[in-house]
Coordinates of C-alpha atoms in Angstrom, one line a residue:
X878 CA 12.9 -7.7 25.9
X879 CA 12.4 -11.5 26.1
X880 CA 15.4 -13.7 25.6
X881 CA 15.4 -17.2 23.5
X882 CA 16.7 -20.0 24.5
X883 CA 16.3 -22.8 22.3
X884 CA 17.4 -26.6 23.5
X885 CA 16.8 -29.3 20.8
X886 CA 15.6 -32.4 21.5
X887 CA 15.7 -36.1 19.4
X888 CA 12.5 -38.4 19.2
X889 CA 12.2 -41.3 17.2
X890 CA 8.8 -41.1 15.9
X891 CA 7.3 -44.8 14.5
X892 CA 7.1 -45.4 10.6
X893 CA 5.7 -48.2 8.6
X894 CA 8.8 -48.7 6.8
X895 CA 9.3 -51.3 3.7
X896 CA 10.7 -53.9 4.0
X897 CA 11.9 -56.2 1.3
X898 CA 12.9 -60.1 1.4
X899 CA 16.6 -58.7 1.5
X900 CA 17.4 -56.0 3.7
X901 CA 15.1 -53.6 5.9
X902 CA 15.1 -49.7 5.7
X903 CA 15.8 -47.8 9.2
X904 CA 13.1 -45.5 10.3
X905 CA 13.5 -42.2 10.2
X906 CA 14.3 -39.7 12.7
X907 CA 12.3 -36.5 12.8
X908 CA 13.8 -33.6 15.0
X909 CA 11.6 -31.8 17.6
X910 CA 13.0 -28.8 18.5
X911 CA 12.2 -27.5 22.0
X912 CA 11.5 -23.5 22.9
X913 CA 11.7 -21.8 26.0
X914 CA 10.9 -18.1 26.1
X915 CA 12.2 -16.2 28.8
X916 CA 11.0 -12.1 30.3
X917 CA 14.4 -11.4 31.9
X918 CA 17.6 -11.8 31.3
X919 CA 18.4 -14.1 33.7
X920 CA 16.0 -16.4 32.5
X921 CA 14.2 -17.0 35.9
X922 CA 10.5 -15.7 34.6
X923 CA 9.6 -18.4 31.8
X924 CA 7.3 -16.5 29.0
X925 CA 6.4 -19.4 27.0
X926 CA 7.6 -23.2 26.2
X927 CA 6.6 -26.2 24.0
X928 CA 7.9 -28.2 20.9
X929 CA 8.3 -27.1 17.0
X930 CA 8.2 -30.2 14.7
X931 CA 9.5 -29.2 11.3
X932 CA 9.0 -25.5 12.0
X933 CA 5.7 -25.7 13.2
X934 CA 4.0 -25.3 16.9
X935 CA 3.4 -28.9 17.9
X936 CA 2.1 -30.8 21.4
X937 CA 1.6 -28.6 24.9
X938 CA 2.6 -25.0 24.6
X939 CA 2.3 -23.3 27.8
X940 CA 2.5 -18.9 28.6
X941 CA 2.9 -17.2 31.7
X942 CA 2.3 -14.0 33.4
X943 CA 5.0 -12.4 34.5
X944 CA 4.4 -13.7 37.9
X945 CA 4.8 -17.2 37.1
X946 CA 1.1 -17.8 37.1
X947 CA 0.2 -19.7 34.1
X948 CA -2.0 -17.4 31.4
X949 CA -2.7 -20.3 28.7
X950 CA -2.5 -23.7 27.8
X951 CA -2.8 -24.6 24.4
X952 CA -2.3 -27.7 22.2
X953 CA -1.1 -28.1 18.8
X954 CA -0.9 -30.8 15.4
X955 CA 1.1 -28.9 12.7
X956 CA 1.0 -25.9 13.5
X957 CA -2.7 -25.7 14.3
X958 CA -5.1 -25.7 17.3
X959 CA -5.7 -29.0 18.6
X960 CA -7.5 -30.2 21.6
X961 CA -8.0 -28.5 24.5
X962 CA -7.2 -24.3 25.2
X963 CA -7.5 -23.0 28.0
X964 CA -6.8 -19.8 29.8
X965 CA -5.9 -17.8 33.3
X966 CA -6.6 -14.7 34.9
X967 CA -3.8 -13.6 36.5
X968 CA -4.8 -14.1 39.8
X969 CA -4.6 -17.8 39.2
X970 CA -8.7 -17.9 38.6
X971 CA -9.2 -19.6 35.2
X972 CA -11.0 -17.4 32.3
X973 CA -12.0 -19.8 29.6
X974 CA -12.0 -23.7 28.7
X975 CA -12.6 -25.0 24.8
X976 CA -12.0 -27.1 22.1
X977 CA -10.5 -27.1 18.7
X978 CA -10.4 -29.7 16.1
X979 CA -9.0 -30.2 12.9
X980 CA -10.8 -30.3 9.5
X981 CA -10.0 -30.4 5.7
X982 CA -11.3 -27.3 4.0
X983 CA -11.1 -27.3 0.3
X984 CA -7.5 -29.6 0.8
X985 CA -6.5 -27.3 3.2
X986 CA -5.7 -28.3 7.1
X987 CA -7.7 -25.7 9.6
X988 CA -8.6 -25.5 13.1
X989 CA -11.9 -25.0 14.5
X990 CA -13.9 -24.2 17.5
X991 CA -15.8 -27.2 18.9
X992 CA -17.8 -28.7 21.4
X993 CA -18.1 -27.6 24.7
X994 CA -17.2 -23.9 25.8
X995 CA -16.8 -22.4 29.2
X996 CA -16.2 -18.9 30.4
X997 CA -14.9 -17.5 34.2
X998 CA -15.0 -14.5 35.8
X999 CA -11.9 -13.1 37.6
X1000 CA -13.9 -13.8 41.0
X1001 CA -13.9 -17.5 39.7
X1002 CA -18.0 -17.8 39.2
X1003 CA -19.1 -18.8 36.0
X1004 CA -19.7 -16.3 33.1
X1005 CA -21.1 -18.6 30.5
X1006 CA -21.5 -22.0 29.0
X1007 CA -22.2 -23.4 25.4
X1008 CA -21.5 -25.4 22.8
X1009 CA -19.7 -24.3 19.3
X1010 CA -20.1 -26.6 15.8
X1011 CA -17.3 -25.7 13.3
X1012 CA -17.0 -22.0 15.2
X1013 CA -19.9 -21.4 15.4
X1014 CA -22.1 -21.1 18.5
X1015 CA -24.7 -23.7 18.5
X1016 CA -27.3 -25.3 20.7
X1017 CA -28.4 -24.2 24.6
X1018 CA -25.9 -21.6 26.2
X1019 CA -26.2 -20.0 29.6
X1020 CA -25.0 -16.8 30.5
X1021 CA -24.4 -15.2 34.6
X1022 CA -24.1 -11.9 36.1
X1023 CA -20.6 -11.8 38.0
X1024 CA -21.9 -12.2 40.9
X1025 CA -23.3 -15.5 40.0
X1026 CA -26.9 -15.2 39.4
X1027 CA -28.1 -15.9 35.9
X1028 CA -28.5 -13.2 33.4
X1029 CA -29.9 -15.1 30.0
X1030 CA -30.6 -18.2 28.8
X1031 CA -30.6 -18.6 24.7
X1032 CA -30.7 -20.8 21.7
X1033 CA -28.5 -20.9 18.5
X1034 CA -29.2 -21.8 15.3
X1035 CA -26.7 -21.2 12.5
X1036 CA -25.4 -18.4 14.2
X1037 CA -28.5 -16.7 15.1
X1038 CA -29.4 -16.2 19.1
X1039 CA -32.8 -16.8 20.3
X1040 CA -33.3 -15.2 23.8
X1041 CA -35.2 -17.9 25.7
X1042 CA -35.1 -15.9 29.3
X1043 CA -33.2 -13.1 30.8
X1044 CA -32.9 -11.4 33.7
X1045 CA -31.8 -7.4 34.4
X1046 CA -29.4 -6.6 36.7
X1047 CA -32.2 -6.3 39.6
X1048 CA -32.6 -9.8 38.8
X1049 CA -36.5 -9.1 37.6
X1050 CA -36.9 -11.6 34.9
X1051 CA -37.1 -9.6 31.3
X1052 CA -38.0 -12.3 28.9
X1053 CA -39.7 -14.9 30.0
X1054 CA -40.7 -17.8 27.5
X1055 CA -39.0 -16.2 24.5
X1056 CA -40.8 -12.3 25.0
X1057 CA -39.4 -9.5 26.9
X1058 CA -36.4 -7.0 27.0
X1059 CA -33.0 -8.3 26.7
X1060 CA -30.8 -6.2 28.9
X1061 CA -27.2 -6.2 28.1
X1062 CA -23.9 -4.8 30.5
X1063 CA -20.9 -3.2 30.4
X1064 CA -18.5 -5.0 32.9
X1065 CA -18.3 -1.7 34.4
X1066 CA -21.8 -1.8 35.4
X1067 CA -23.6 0.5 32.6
X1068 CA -26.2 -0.6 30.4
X1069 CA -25.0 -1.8 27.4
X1070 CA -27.8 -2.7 24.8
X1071 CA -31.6 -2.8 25.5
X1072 CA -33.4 -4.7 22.8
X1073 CA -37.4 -6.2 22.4
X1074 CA -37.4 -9.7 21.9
X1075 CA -40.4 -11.6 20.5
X1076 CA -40.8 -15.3 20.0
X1077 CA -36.8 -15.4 21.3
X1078 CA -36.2 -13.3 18.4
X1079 CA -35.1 -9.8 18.4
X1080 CA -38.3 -8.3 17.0
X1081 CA -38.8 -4.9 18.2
X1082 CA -37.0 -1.4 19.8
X1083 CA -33.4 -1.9 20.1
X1084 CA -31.3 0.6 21.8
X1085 CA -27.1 0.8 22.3
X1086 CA -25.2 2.8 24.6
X1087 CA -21.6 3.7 24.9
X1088 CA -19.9 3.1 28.7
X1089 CA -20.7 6.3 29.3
X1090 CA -24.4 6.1 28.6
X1091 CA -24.4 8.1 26.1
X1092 CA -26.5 6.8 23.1
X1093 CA -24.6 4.8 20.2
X1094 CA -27.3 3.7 17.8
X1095 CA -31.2 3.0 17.9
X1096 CA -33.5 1.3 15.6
X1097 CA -36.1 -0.9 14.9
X1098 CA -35.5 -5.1 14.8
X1099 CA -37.1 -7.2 12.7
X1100 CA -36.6 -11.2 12.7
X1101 CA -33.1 -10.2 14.7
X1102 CA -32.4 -7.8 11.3
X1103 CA -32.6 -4.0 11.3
X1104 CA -35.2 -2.6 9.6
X1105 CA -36.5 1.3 8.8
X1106 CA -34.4 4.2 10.2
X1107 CA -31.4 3.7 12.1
X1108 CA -29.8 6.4 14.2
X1109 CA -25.8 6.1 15.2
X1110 CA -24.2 8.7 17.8
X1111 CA -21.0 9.9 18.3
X1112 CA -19.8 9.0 21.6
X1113 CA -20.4 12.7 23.2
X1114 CA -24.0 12.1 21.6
X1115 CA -23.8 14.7 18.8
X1116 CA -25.6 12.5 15.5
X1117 CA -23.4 10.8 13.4
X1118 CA -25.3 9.1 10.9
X1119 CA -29.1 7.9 10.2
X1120 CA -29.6 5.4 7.5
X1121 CA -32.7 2.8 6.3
X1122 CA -33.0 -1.2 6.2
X1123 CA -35.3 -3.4 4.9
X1124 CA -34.5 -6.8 6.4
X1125 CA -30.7 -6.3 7.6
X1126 CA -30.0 -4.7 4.0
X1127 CA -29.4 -1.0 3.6
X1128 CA -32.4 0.2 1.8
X1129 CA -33.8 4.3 1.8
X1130 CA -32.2 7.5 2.4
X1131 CA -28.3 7.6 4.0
X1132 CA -27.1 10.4 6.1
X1133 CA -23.8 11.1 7.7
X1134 CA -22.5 14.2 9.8
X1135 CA -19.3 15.3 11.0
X1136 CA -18.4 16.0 14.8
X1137 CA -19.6 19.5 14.1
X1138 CA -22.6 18.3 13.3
X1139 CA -22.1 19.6 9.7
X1140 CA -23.8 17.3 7.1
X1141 CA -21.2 15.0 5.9
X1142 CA -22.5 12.8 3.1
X1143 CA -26.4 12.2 1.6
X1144 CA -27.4 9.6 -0.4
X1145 CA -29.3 6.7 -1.0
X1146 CA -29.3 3.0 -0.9
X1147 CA -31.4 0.5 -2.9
X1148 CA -31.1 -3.3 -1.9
X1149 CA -28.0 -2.4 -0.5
X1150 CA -26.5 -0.4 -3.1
X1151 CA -25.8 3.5 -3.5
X1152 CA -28.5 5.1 -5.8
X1153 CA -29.8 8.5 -7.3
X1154 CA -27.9 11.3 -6.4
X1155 CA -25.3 11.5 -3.3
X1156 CA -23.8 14.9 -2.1
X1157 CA -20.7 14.9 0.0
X1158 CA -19.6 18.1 2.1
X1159 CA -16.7 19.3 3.9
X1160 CA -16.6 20.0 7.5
X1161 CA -17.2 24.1 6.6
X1162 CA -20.5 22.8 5.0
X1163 CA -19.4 23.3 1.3
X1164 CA -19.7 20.9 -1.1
X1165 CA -16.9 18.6 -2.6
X1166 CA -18.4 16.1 -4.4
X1167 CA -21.6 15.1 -5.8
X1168 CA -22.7 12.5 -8.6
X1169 CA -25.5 9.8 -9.5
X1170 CA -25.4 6.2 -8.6
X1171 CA -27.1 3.4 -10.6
X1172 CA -26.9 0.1 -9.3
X1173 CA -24.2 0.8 -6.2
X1174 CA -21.7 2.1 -9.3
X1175 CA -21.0 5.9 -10.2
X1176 CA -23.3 6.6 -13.6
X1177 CA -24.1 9.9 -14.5
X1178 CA -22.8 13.5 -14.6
X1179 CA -20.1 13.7 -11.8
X1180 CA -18.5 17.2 -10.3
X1181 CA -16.0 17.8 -8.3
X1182 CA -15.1 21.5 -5.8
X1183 CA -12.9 23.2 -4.3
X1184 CA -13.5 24.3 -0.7
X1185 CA -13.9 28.3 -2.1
X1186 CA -16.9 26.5 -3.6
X1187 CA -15.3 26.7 -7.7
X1188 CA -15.4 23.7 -9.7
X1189 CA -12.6 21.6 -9.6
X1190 CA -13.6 18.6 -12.4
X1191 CA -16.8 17.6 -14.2
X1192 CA -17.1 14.8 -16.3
X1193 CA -19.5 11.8 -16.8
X1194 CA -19.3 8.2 -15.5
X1195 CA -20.6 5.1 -17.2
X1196 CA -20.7 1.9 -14.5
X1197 CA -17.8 3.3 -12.5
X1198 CA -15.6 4.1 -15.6
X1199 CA -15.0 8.1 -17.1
X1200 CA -16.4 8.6 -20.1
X1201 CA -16.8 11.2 -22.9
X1202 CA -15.5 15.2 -21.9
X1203 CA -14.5 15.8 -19.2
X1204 CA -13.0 19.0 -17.7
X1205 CA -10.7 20.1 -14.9
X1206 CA -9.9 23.9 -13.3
X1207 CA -8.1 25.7 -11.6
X1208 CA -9.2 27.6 -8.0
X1209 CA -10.1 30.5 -9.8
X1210 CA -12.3 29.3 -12.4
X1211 CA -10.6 28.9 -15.4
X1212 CA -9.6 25.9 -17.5
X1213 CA -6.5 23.3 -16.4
X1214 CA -7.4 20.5 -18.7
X1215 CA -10.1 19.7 -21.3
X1216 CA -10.2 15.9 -22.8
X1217 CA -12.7 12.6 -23.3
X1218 CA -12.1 9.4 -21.8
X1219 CA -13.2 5.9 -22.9
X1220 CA -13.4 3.3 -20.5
X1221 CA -11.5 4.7 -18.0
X1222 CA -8.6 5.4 -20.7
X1223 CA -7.6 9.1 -22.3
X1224 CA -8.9 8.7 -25.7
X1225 CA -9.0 11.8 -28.5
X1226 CA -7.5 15.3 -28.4
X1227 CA -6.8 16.6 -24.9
X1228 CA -5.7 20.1 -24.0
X1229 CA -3.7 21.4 -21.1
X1230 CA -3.6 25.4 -20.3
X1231 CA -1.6 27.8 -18.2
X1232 CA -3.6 29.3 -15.3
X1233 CA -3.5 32.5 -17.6
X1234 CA -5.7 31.0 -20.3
X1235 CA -3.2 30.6 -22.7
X1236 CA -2.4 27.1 -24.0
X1237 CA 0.3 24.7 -22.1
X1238 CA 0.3 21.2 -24.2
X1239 CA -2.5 19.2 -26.9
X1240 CA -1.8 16.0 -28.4
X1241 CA -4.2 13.1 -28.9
X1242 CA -4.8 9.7 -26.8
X1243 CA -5.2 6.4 -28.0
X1244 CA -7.0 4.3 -25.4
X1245 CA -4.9 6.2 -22.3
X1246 CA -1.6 6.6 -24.4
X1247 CA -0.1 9.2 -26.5
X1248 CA -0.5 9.3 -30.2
X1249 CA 0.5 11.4 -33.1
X1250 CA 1.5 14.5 -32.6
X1251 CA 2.0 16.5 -29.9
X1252 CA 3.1 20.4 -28.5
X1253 CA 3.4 22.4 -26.2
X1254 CA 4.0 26.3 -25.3
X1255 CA 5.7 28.4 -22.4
X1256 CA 3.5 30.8 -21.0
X1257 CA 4.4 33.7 -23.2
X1258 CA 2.8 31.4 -26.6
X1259 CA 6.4 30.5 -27.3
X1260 CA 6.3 27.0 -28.9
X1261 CA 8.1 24.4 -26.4
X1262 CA 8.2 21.0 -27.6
X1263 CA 6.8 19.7 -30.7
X1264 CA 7.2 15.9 -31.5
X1265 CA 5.0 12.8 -32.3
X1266 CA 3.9 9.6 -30.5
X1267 CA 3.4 6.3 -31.3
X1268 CA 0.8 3.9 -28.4
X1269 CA 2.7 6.1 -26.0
X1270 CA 6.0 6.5 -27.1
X1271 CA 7.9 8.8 -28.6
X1272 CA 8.7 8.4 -32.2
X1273 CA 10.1 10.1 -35.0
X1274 CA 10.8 14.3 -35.4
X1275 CA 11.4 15.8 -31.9
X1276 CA 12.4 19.7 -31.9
X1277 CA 12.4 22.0 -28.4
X1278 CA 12.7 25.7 -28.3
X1279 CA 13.7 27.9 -25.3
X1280 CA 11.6 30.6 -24.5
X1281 CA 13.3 33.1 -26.7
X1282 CA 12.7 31.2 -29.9
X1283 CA 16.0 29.7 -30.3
X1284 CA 16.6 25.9 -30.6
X1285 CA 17.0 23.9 -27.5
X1286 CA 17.2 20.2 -29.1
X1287 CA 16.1 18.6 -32.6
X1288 CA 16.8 14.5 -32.8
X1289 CA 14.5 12.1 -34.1
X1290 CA 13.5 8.9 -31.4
X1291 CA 12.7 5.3 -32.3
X1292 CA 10.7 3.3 -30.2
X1293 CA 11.5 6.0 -27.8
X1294 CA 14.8 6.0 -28.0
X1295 CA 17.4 8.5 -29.4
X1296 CA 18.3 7.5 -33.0
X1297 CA 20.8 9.0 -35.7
X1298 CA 22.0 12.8 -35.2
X1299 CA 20.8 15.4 -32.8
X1300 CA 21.7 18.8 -32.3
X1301 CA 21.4 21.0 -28.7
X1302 CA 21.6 24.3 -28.6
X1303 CA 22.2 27.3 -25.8
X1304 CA 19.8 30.0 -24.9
X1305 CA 22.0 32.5 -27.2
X1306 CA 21.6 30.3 -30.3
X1307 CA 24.7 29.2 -30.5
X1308 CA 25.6 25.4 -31.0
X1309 CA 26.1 23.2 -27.3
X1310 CA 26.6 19.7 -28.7
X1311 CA 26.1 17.6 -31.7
X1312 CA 26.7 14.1 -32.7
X1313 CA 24.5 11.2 -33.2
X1314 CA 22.5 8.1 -31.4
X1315 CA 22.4 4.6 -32.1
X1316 CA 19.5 2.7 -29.9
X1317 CA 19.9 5.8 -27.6
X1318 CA 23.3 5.7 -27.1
X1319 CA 26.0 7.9 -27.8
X1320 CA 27.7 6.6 -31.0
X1321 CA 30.7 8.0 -33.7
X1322 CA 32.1 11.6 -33.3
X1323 CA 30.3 13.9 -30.9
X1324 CA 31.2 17.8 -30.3
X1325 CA 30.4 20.3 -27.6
X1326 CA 30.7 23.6 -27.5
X1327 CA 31.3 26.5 -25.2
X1328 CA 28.6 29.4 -25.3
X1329 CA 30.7 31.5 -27.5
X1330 CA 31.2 29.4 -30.0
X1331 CA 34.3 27.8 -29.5
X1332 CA 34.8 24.1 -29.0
X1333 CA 35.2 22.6 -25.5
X1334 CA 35.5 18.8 -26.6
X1335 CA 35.0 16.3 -28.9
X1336 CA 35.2 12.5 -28.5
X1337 CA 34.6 9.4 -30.1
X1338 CA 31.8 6.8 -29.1
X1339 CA 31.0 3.6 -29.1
X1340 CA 27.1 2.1 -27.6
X1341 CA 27.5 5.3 -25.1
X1342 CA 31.0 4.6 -24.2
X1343 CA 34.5 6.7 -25.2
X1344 CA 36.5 4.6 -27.3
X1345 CA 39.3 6.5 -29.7
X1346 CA 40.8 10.3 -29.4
X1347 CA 38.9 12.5 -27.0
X1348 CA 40.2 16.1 -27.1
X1349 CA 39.6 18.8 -24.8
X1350 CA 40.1 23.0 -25.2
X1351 CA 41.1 25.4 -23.4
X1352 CA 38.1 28.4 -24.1
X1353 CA 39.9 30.7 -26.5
X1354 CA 40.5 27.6 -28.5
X1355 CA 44.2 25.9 -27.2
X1356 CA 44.4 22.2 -27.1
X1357 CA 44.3 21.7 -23.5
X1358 CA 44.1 17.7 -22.8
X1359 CA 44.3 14.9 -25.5
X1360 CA 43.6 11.2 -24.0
X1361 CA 42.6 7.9 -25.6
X1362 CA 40.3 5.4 -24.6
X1363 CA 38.7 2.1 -25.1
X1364 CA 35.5 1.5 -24.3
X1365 CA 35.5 4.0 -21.4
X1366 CA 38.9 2.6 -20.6
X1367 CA 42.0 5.2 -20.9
X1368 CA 44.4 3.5 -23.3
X1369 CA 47.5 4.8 -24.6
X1370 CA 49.1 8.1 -24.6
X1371 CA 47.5 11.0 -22.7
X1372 CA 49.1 14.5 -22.8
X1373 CA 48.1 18.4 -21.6
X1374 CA 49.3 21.3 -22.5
X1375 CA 49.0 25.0 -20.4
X1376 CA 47.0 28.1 -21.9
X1377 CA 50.0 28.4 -24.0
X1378 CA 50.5 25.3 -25.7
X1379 CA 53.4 24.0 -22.9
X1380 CA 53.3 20.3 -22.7
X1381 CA 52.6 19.9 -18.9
X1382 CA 52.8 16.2 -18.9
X1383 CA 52.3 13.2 -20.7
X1384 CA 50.9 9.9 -19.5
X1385 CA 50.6 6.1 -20.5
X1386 CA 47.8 3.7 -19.7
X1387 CA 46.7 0.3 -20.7
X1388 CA 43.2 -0.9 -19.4
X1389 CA 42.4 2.3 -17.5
X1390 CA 45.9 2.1 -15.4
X1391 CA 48.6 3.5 -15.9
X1392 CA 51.3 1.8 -18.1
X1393 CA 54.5 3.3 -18.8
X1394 CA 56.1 6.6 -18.5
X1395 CA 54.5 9.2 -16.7
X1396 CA 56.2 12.7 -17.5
X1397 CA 55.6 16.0 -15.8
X1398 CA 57.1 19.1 -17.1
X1399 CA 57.4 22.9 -15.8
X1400 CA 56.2 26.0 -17.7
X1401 CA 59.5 26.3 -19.6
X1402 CA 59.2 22.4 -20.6
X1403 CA 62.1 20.8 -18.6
X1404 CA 61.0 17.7 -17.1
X1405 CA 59.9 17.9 -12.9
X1406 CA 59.6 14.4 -12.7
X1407 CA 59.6 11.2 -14.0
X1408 CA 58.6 7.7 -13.3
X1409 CA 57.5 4.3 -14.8
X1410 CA 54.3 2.1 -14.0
X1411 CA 53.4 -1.5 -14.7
X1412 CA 50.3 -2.3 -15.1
X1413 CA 48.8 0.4 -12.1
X1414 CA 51.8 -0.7 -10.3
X1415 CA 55.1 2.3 -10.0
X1416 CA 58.3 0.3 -10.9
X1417 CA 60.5 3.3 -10.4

C-alpha cells in the first residue's frame, strides 16, 4: 500500500485586475496543492509527485519504478495532457517520446496526440518514428527490428497505412516500392501477421497467427478492407468462426462454433446487417433458438427450446418488437402461457396453466397492464382469486378462496388500495378478522378472531394506527388485557386480568410512558407492589 503525503503550497498567479480612479482590487491568490506519493511506509521510494490546481493535475508530474528509476514524465493544463510525455523502461533505457496539445471539441477542453512520436526498445535502439495529427497517425513513419535494422517503412493517410518497403526478419526486402509481403512479429520472435500488399495497400492474402503459431484468422484484402470468406481460429486451432465481407462490411453467410467444434450459431449478414433465417445451438448440438432477420432486426416467426429438444416459446416478431400470439411451455410439452403482444406490450386475454393442464390465472392486458377482470385457480380447479383491474391496478370487488372452497379474503380496492370493509377468513370457515380500510389503512373498529370462533381482539383505528380502547381475550373468552392508546401511543389506564378474571395489575401512561400508578396484584388480589412514575421517570 502507497502512502500520501500531501504538502500545500501558495503561488500568486498574475491577474488583470480592475482598477477604478478610486481604489484598486488585490489579485487573487489561487492555491496549488502539492502531491507526493510514496511505496513504503517510510516514505524513502517516491511513487509519484506534481501539483493539483483547483483539484485538477497541473504542471510536471513525475512516476517511478520502485527502484527509483523514473517510469514517466508527463505534463499537464487542467487536468489534461499537455506538452511533452515521455516514458522509461525500467532499466533506465527510455520507451517513448510524444506530444499532446490542447483543443476545443464541441466547447469541450480535450487532449490530443500530436506531432512528432518516438518509440525505444529496452536495448535502447530505436523501435519507430512518426508523426500523429489530432491522434491520429499521419505522414512518413519508420519502423526497426530490435536489433536495429529496419523492418518497414509506410505512409498514412487519415488513418490508413500504406506499406512503402519492408523487410522480414532475414532482412530480405518484402515490399519494395509499395508491392510485396508485409511481415509482422511477435516480440517473442513468432510470426505475427503475413499480409500481400499492392500499390502500398493491403490488397491480397492476409494471414494472422497467435504467439504460438497457431492460426488466428485468414482472408482475402481488398483496398486494406476484408473482403469474401474470412476464417477465425481458436487459439489451439480448432475453427471458431467463418464469415463474408464485401469491402470491410459483413456481407454473406455467418458461422460460429464452439470449442468442441459443435456449430454454434448460422446466419447471414446483408450490408452489415443479420438477415434470413439464423439458427443458434448449444454446445450438445441441439438447437435453442432460431428466427428470421429483416434488415439486422428480429421479423418473423421466432421459437425458442429447451436442451431435451421441446419447445420452450414461439411467437412472432415485427422489427424487434413481439407481436400477435405467442406461446410458452413447459419441458414436457404442454402449455405454461398462451397470450398476444402489441408492440412489445401484453395486450388481450392471456392464460396461464398448471403443468397438469388445468388452468392457473386469465385476465386481459391493456397495452402490457392488467385490465378488467381477472382469476385464477389452485391446481385442483378450486377458484383462487377473482378481482378486476384498472391500467394495472387493482380496483374494485376482490374475493380469495382457500383450497377447500371457503373464504380466504373479500374487500373492495381503489386505485389499488384497500377501501371500506373487508372480511378474512380461516381455512375452517370461520371468521379471522374484519373491519374496514380507508386509503389502505386500517380505520374505525376492527375484530380478530381465534380459529374457534371466539374473539382474540378488537381495537380502534385511526389512518392504520391504534387510537381508543383496544381489548384483548383470553381463548375461552375472559377479558385478558384492556389498554388505551392514541395514535399508536398507550394513553391512559391499562389493566389485565388472569384466566379467571383476577385483576393482575393496572397501569397508567401518557404519551406511550408510563404516568402514574403502576399496581401489581397476586392471584387472590392483594396488591405485590406499588409504585408511581412521572412522565417515564419512577418517583417512588
Amino acid at each position: 500500500m502507497k502512502n500520501t503525503g500531501l504538502i500545500t503550497c501558495f503561488f500568486v498567479l498574475i491577474h488583470f485586475a480592475a482598477i477604478s480612479q478610486e481604489e484598486k482590487k488585490p489579485m487573487p491568490i489561487i492555491e496549488l496543492e502539492h502531491y507526493v506519493d510514496y511505496y513504503d511506509t517510510e516514505k524513502a521510494n517516491v511513487y509519484s509527485e506534481g501539483d493539483f490546481l483547483l483539484g485538477k493535475k497541473h504542471g510536471t508530474w513525475i512516476y517511478n519504478y520502485p527502484n527509483g528509476k523514473k517510469q514517466e514524465e508527463a505534463n499537464y493544463t487542467n487536468g489534461k495532457l499537455s506538452g511533452k510525455l515521455i516514458y522509461w523502461f525500467d532499466n533506465g533505457q527510455r520507451q517513448s517520446e510524444g506530444y499532446f496539445k490542447l483543443i476545443f471539441q464541441s466547447g469541450v477542453l480535450s487532449s490530443v496526440r500530436d506531432s512528432l512520436y518516438k518509440e525505444w526498445y529496452p536495448n535502447g535502439n530505436m523501435a519507430q518514428k512518426g508523426s500523429y495529427a489530432y491522434d491520429t497517425k499521419d505522414g512518413d513513419w519508420v519502423f526497426w527490428f530490435p536489433e536495429g535494422d529496419k523492418w518497414k517503412e509506410s505512409k498514412f493517410v487519415n488513418g490508413l497505412e500504406l506499406s512503402i518497403n519492408c523487410w522480414d526478419k532475414d532482412r530480405n526486402q518484402s515490399i519494395k516500392n509499395g508491392n510485396g509481403i508485409q511481415f509482422d512479429y511477435w516480440k517473442s520472435g513468432p510470426l505475427r501477421s503475413r499480409i500481400a500488399v499492392q500499390d502500398s495497400i493491403f490488397n491480397g492474402n492476409a494471414e494472422y497467427f497467435y504467439e504460438n503459431s497457431n492460426p488466428e484468422m485468414e482472408g482475402t484484402l481488398k483496398g486494406s478492407l476484408r473482403n469474401g470468406i474470412w476464417k477465425f481460429y481458436y487459439e489451439d486451432g480448432g475453427k471458431h468462426k467463418e464469415l463474408a465481407y464485401n469491402s470491410g462490411e459483413l456481407d454473406g453467410p455467418y458461422k460460429n462454433w464452439y470449442p468442441n467444434e459443435k456449430l454454434s450459431v448460422e446466419g447471414a449478414y446483408a450490408k452489415g446487417l443479420k438477415t434470413g433465417e439464423w439458427i443458434w445451438y448449444n454446445s450438445t448440438g441441439t438447437k435453442y433458438m432460431i428466427g428470421e432477420f429483416v434488415a439486422g432486426r428480429q421479423h418473423g416467426h421466432w421459437t425458442y427450446y429447451f436442451e431435451n429438444g421441446k419447445v420452450e416459446a414461439e411467437g412472432d416478431f415485427r422489427h424487434d418488437l413481439r407481436e400477435g400470439e405467442w406461446k410458452m411451455y413447459y419441458k414436457d410439452g404442454s402449455n405454461w402461457k398462451i397470450g398476444s403482444y402489441s408492440a412489445d406490450k401484453k395486450d388481450g386475454h392471456w392464460q396461464v396453466f398448471f403443468e397438469s393442464g388445468r388452468l392457473l390465472q386469465e385476465g386481459d392486458y391493456n397495452m402490457g397492464k392488467e385490465d378488467g377482470e381477472w382469476m385464477s385457480w389452485y391446481e385442483n380447479g378450486q377458484k383462487k382469486d377473482q378481482g378486476t383491474y384498472k391500467a394495472g391496478i387493482m380496483d374494485g370487488l376482490w374475493e380469495g378462496w382457500f383450497d377447500n372452497g371457503k373464504m380466504n379474503y373479500t374487500g373492495k380496492r381503489v386505485d389499488g388500495l384497500k377501501e371500506g370493509p373487508w372480511n378474512y377468513g380461516y381455512l375452517n370457515g370461520k371468521t379471522r378478522e374484519e373491519g374496514a380500510y380507508s386509503k389502505g389503512l386500517n380505520d374505525g373498529d376492527w375484530k380478530y378472531y381465534f380459529q374457534a370462533g371466539n374473539i382474540d381482539y378488537e381495537c380502534h383505528y385511526t389512518q392504520g394506527a391504534k387510537d381508543g380502547k383496544c381489548v384483548y381475550y383470553y381463548e375461552h373468552g375472559a377479558k385478558m388485557r384492556q389498554e388505551s392508546y392514541q395514535m399508536d401511543r398507550l394513553d391512559g389506564k391499562s389493566l389485565m386480568w388472569g384466566p379467571r378474571q383476577t385483576l393482575l395489575s393496572e397501569r397508567n401512561y401518557r404519551n406511550g410512558l408510563p404516568h402514574g400508578k403502576v399496581i401489581d396484584y397476586d392471584d387472590d388480589g392483594k396488591v405485590i407492589s406499588m409504585s408511581v412514575y412521572k412522565n417515564g421517570v419512577r418517583q417512588k
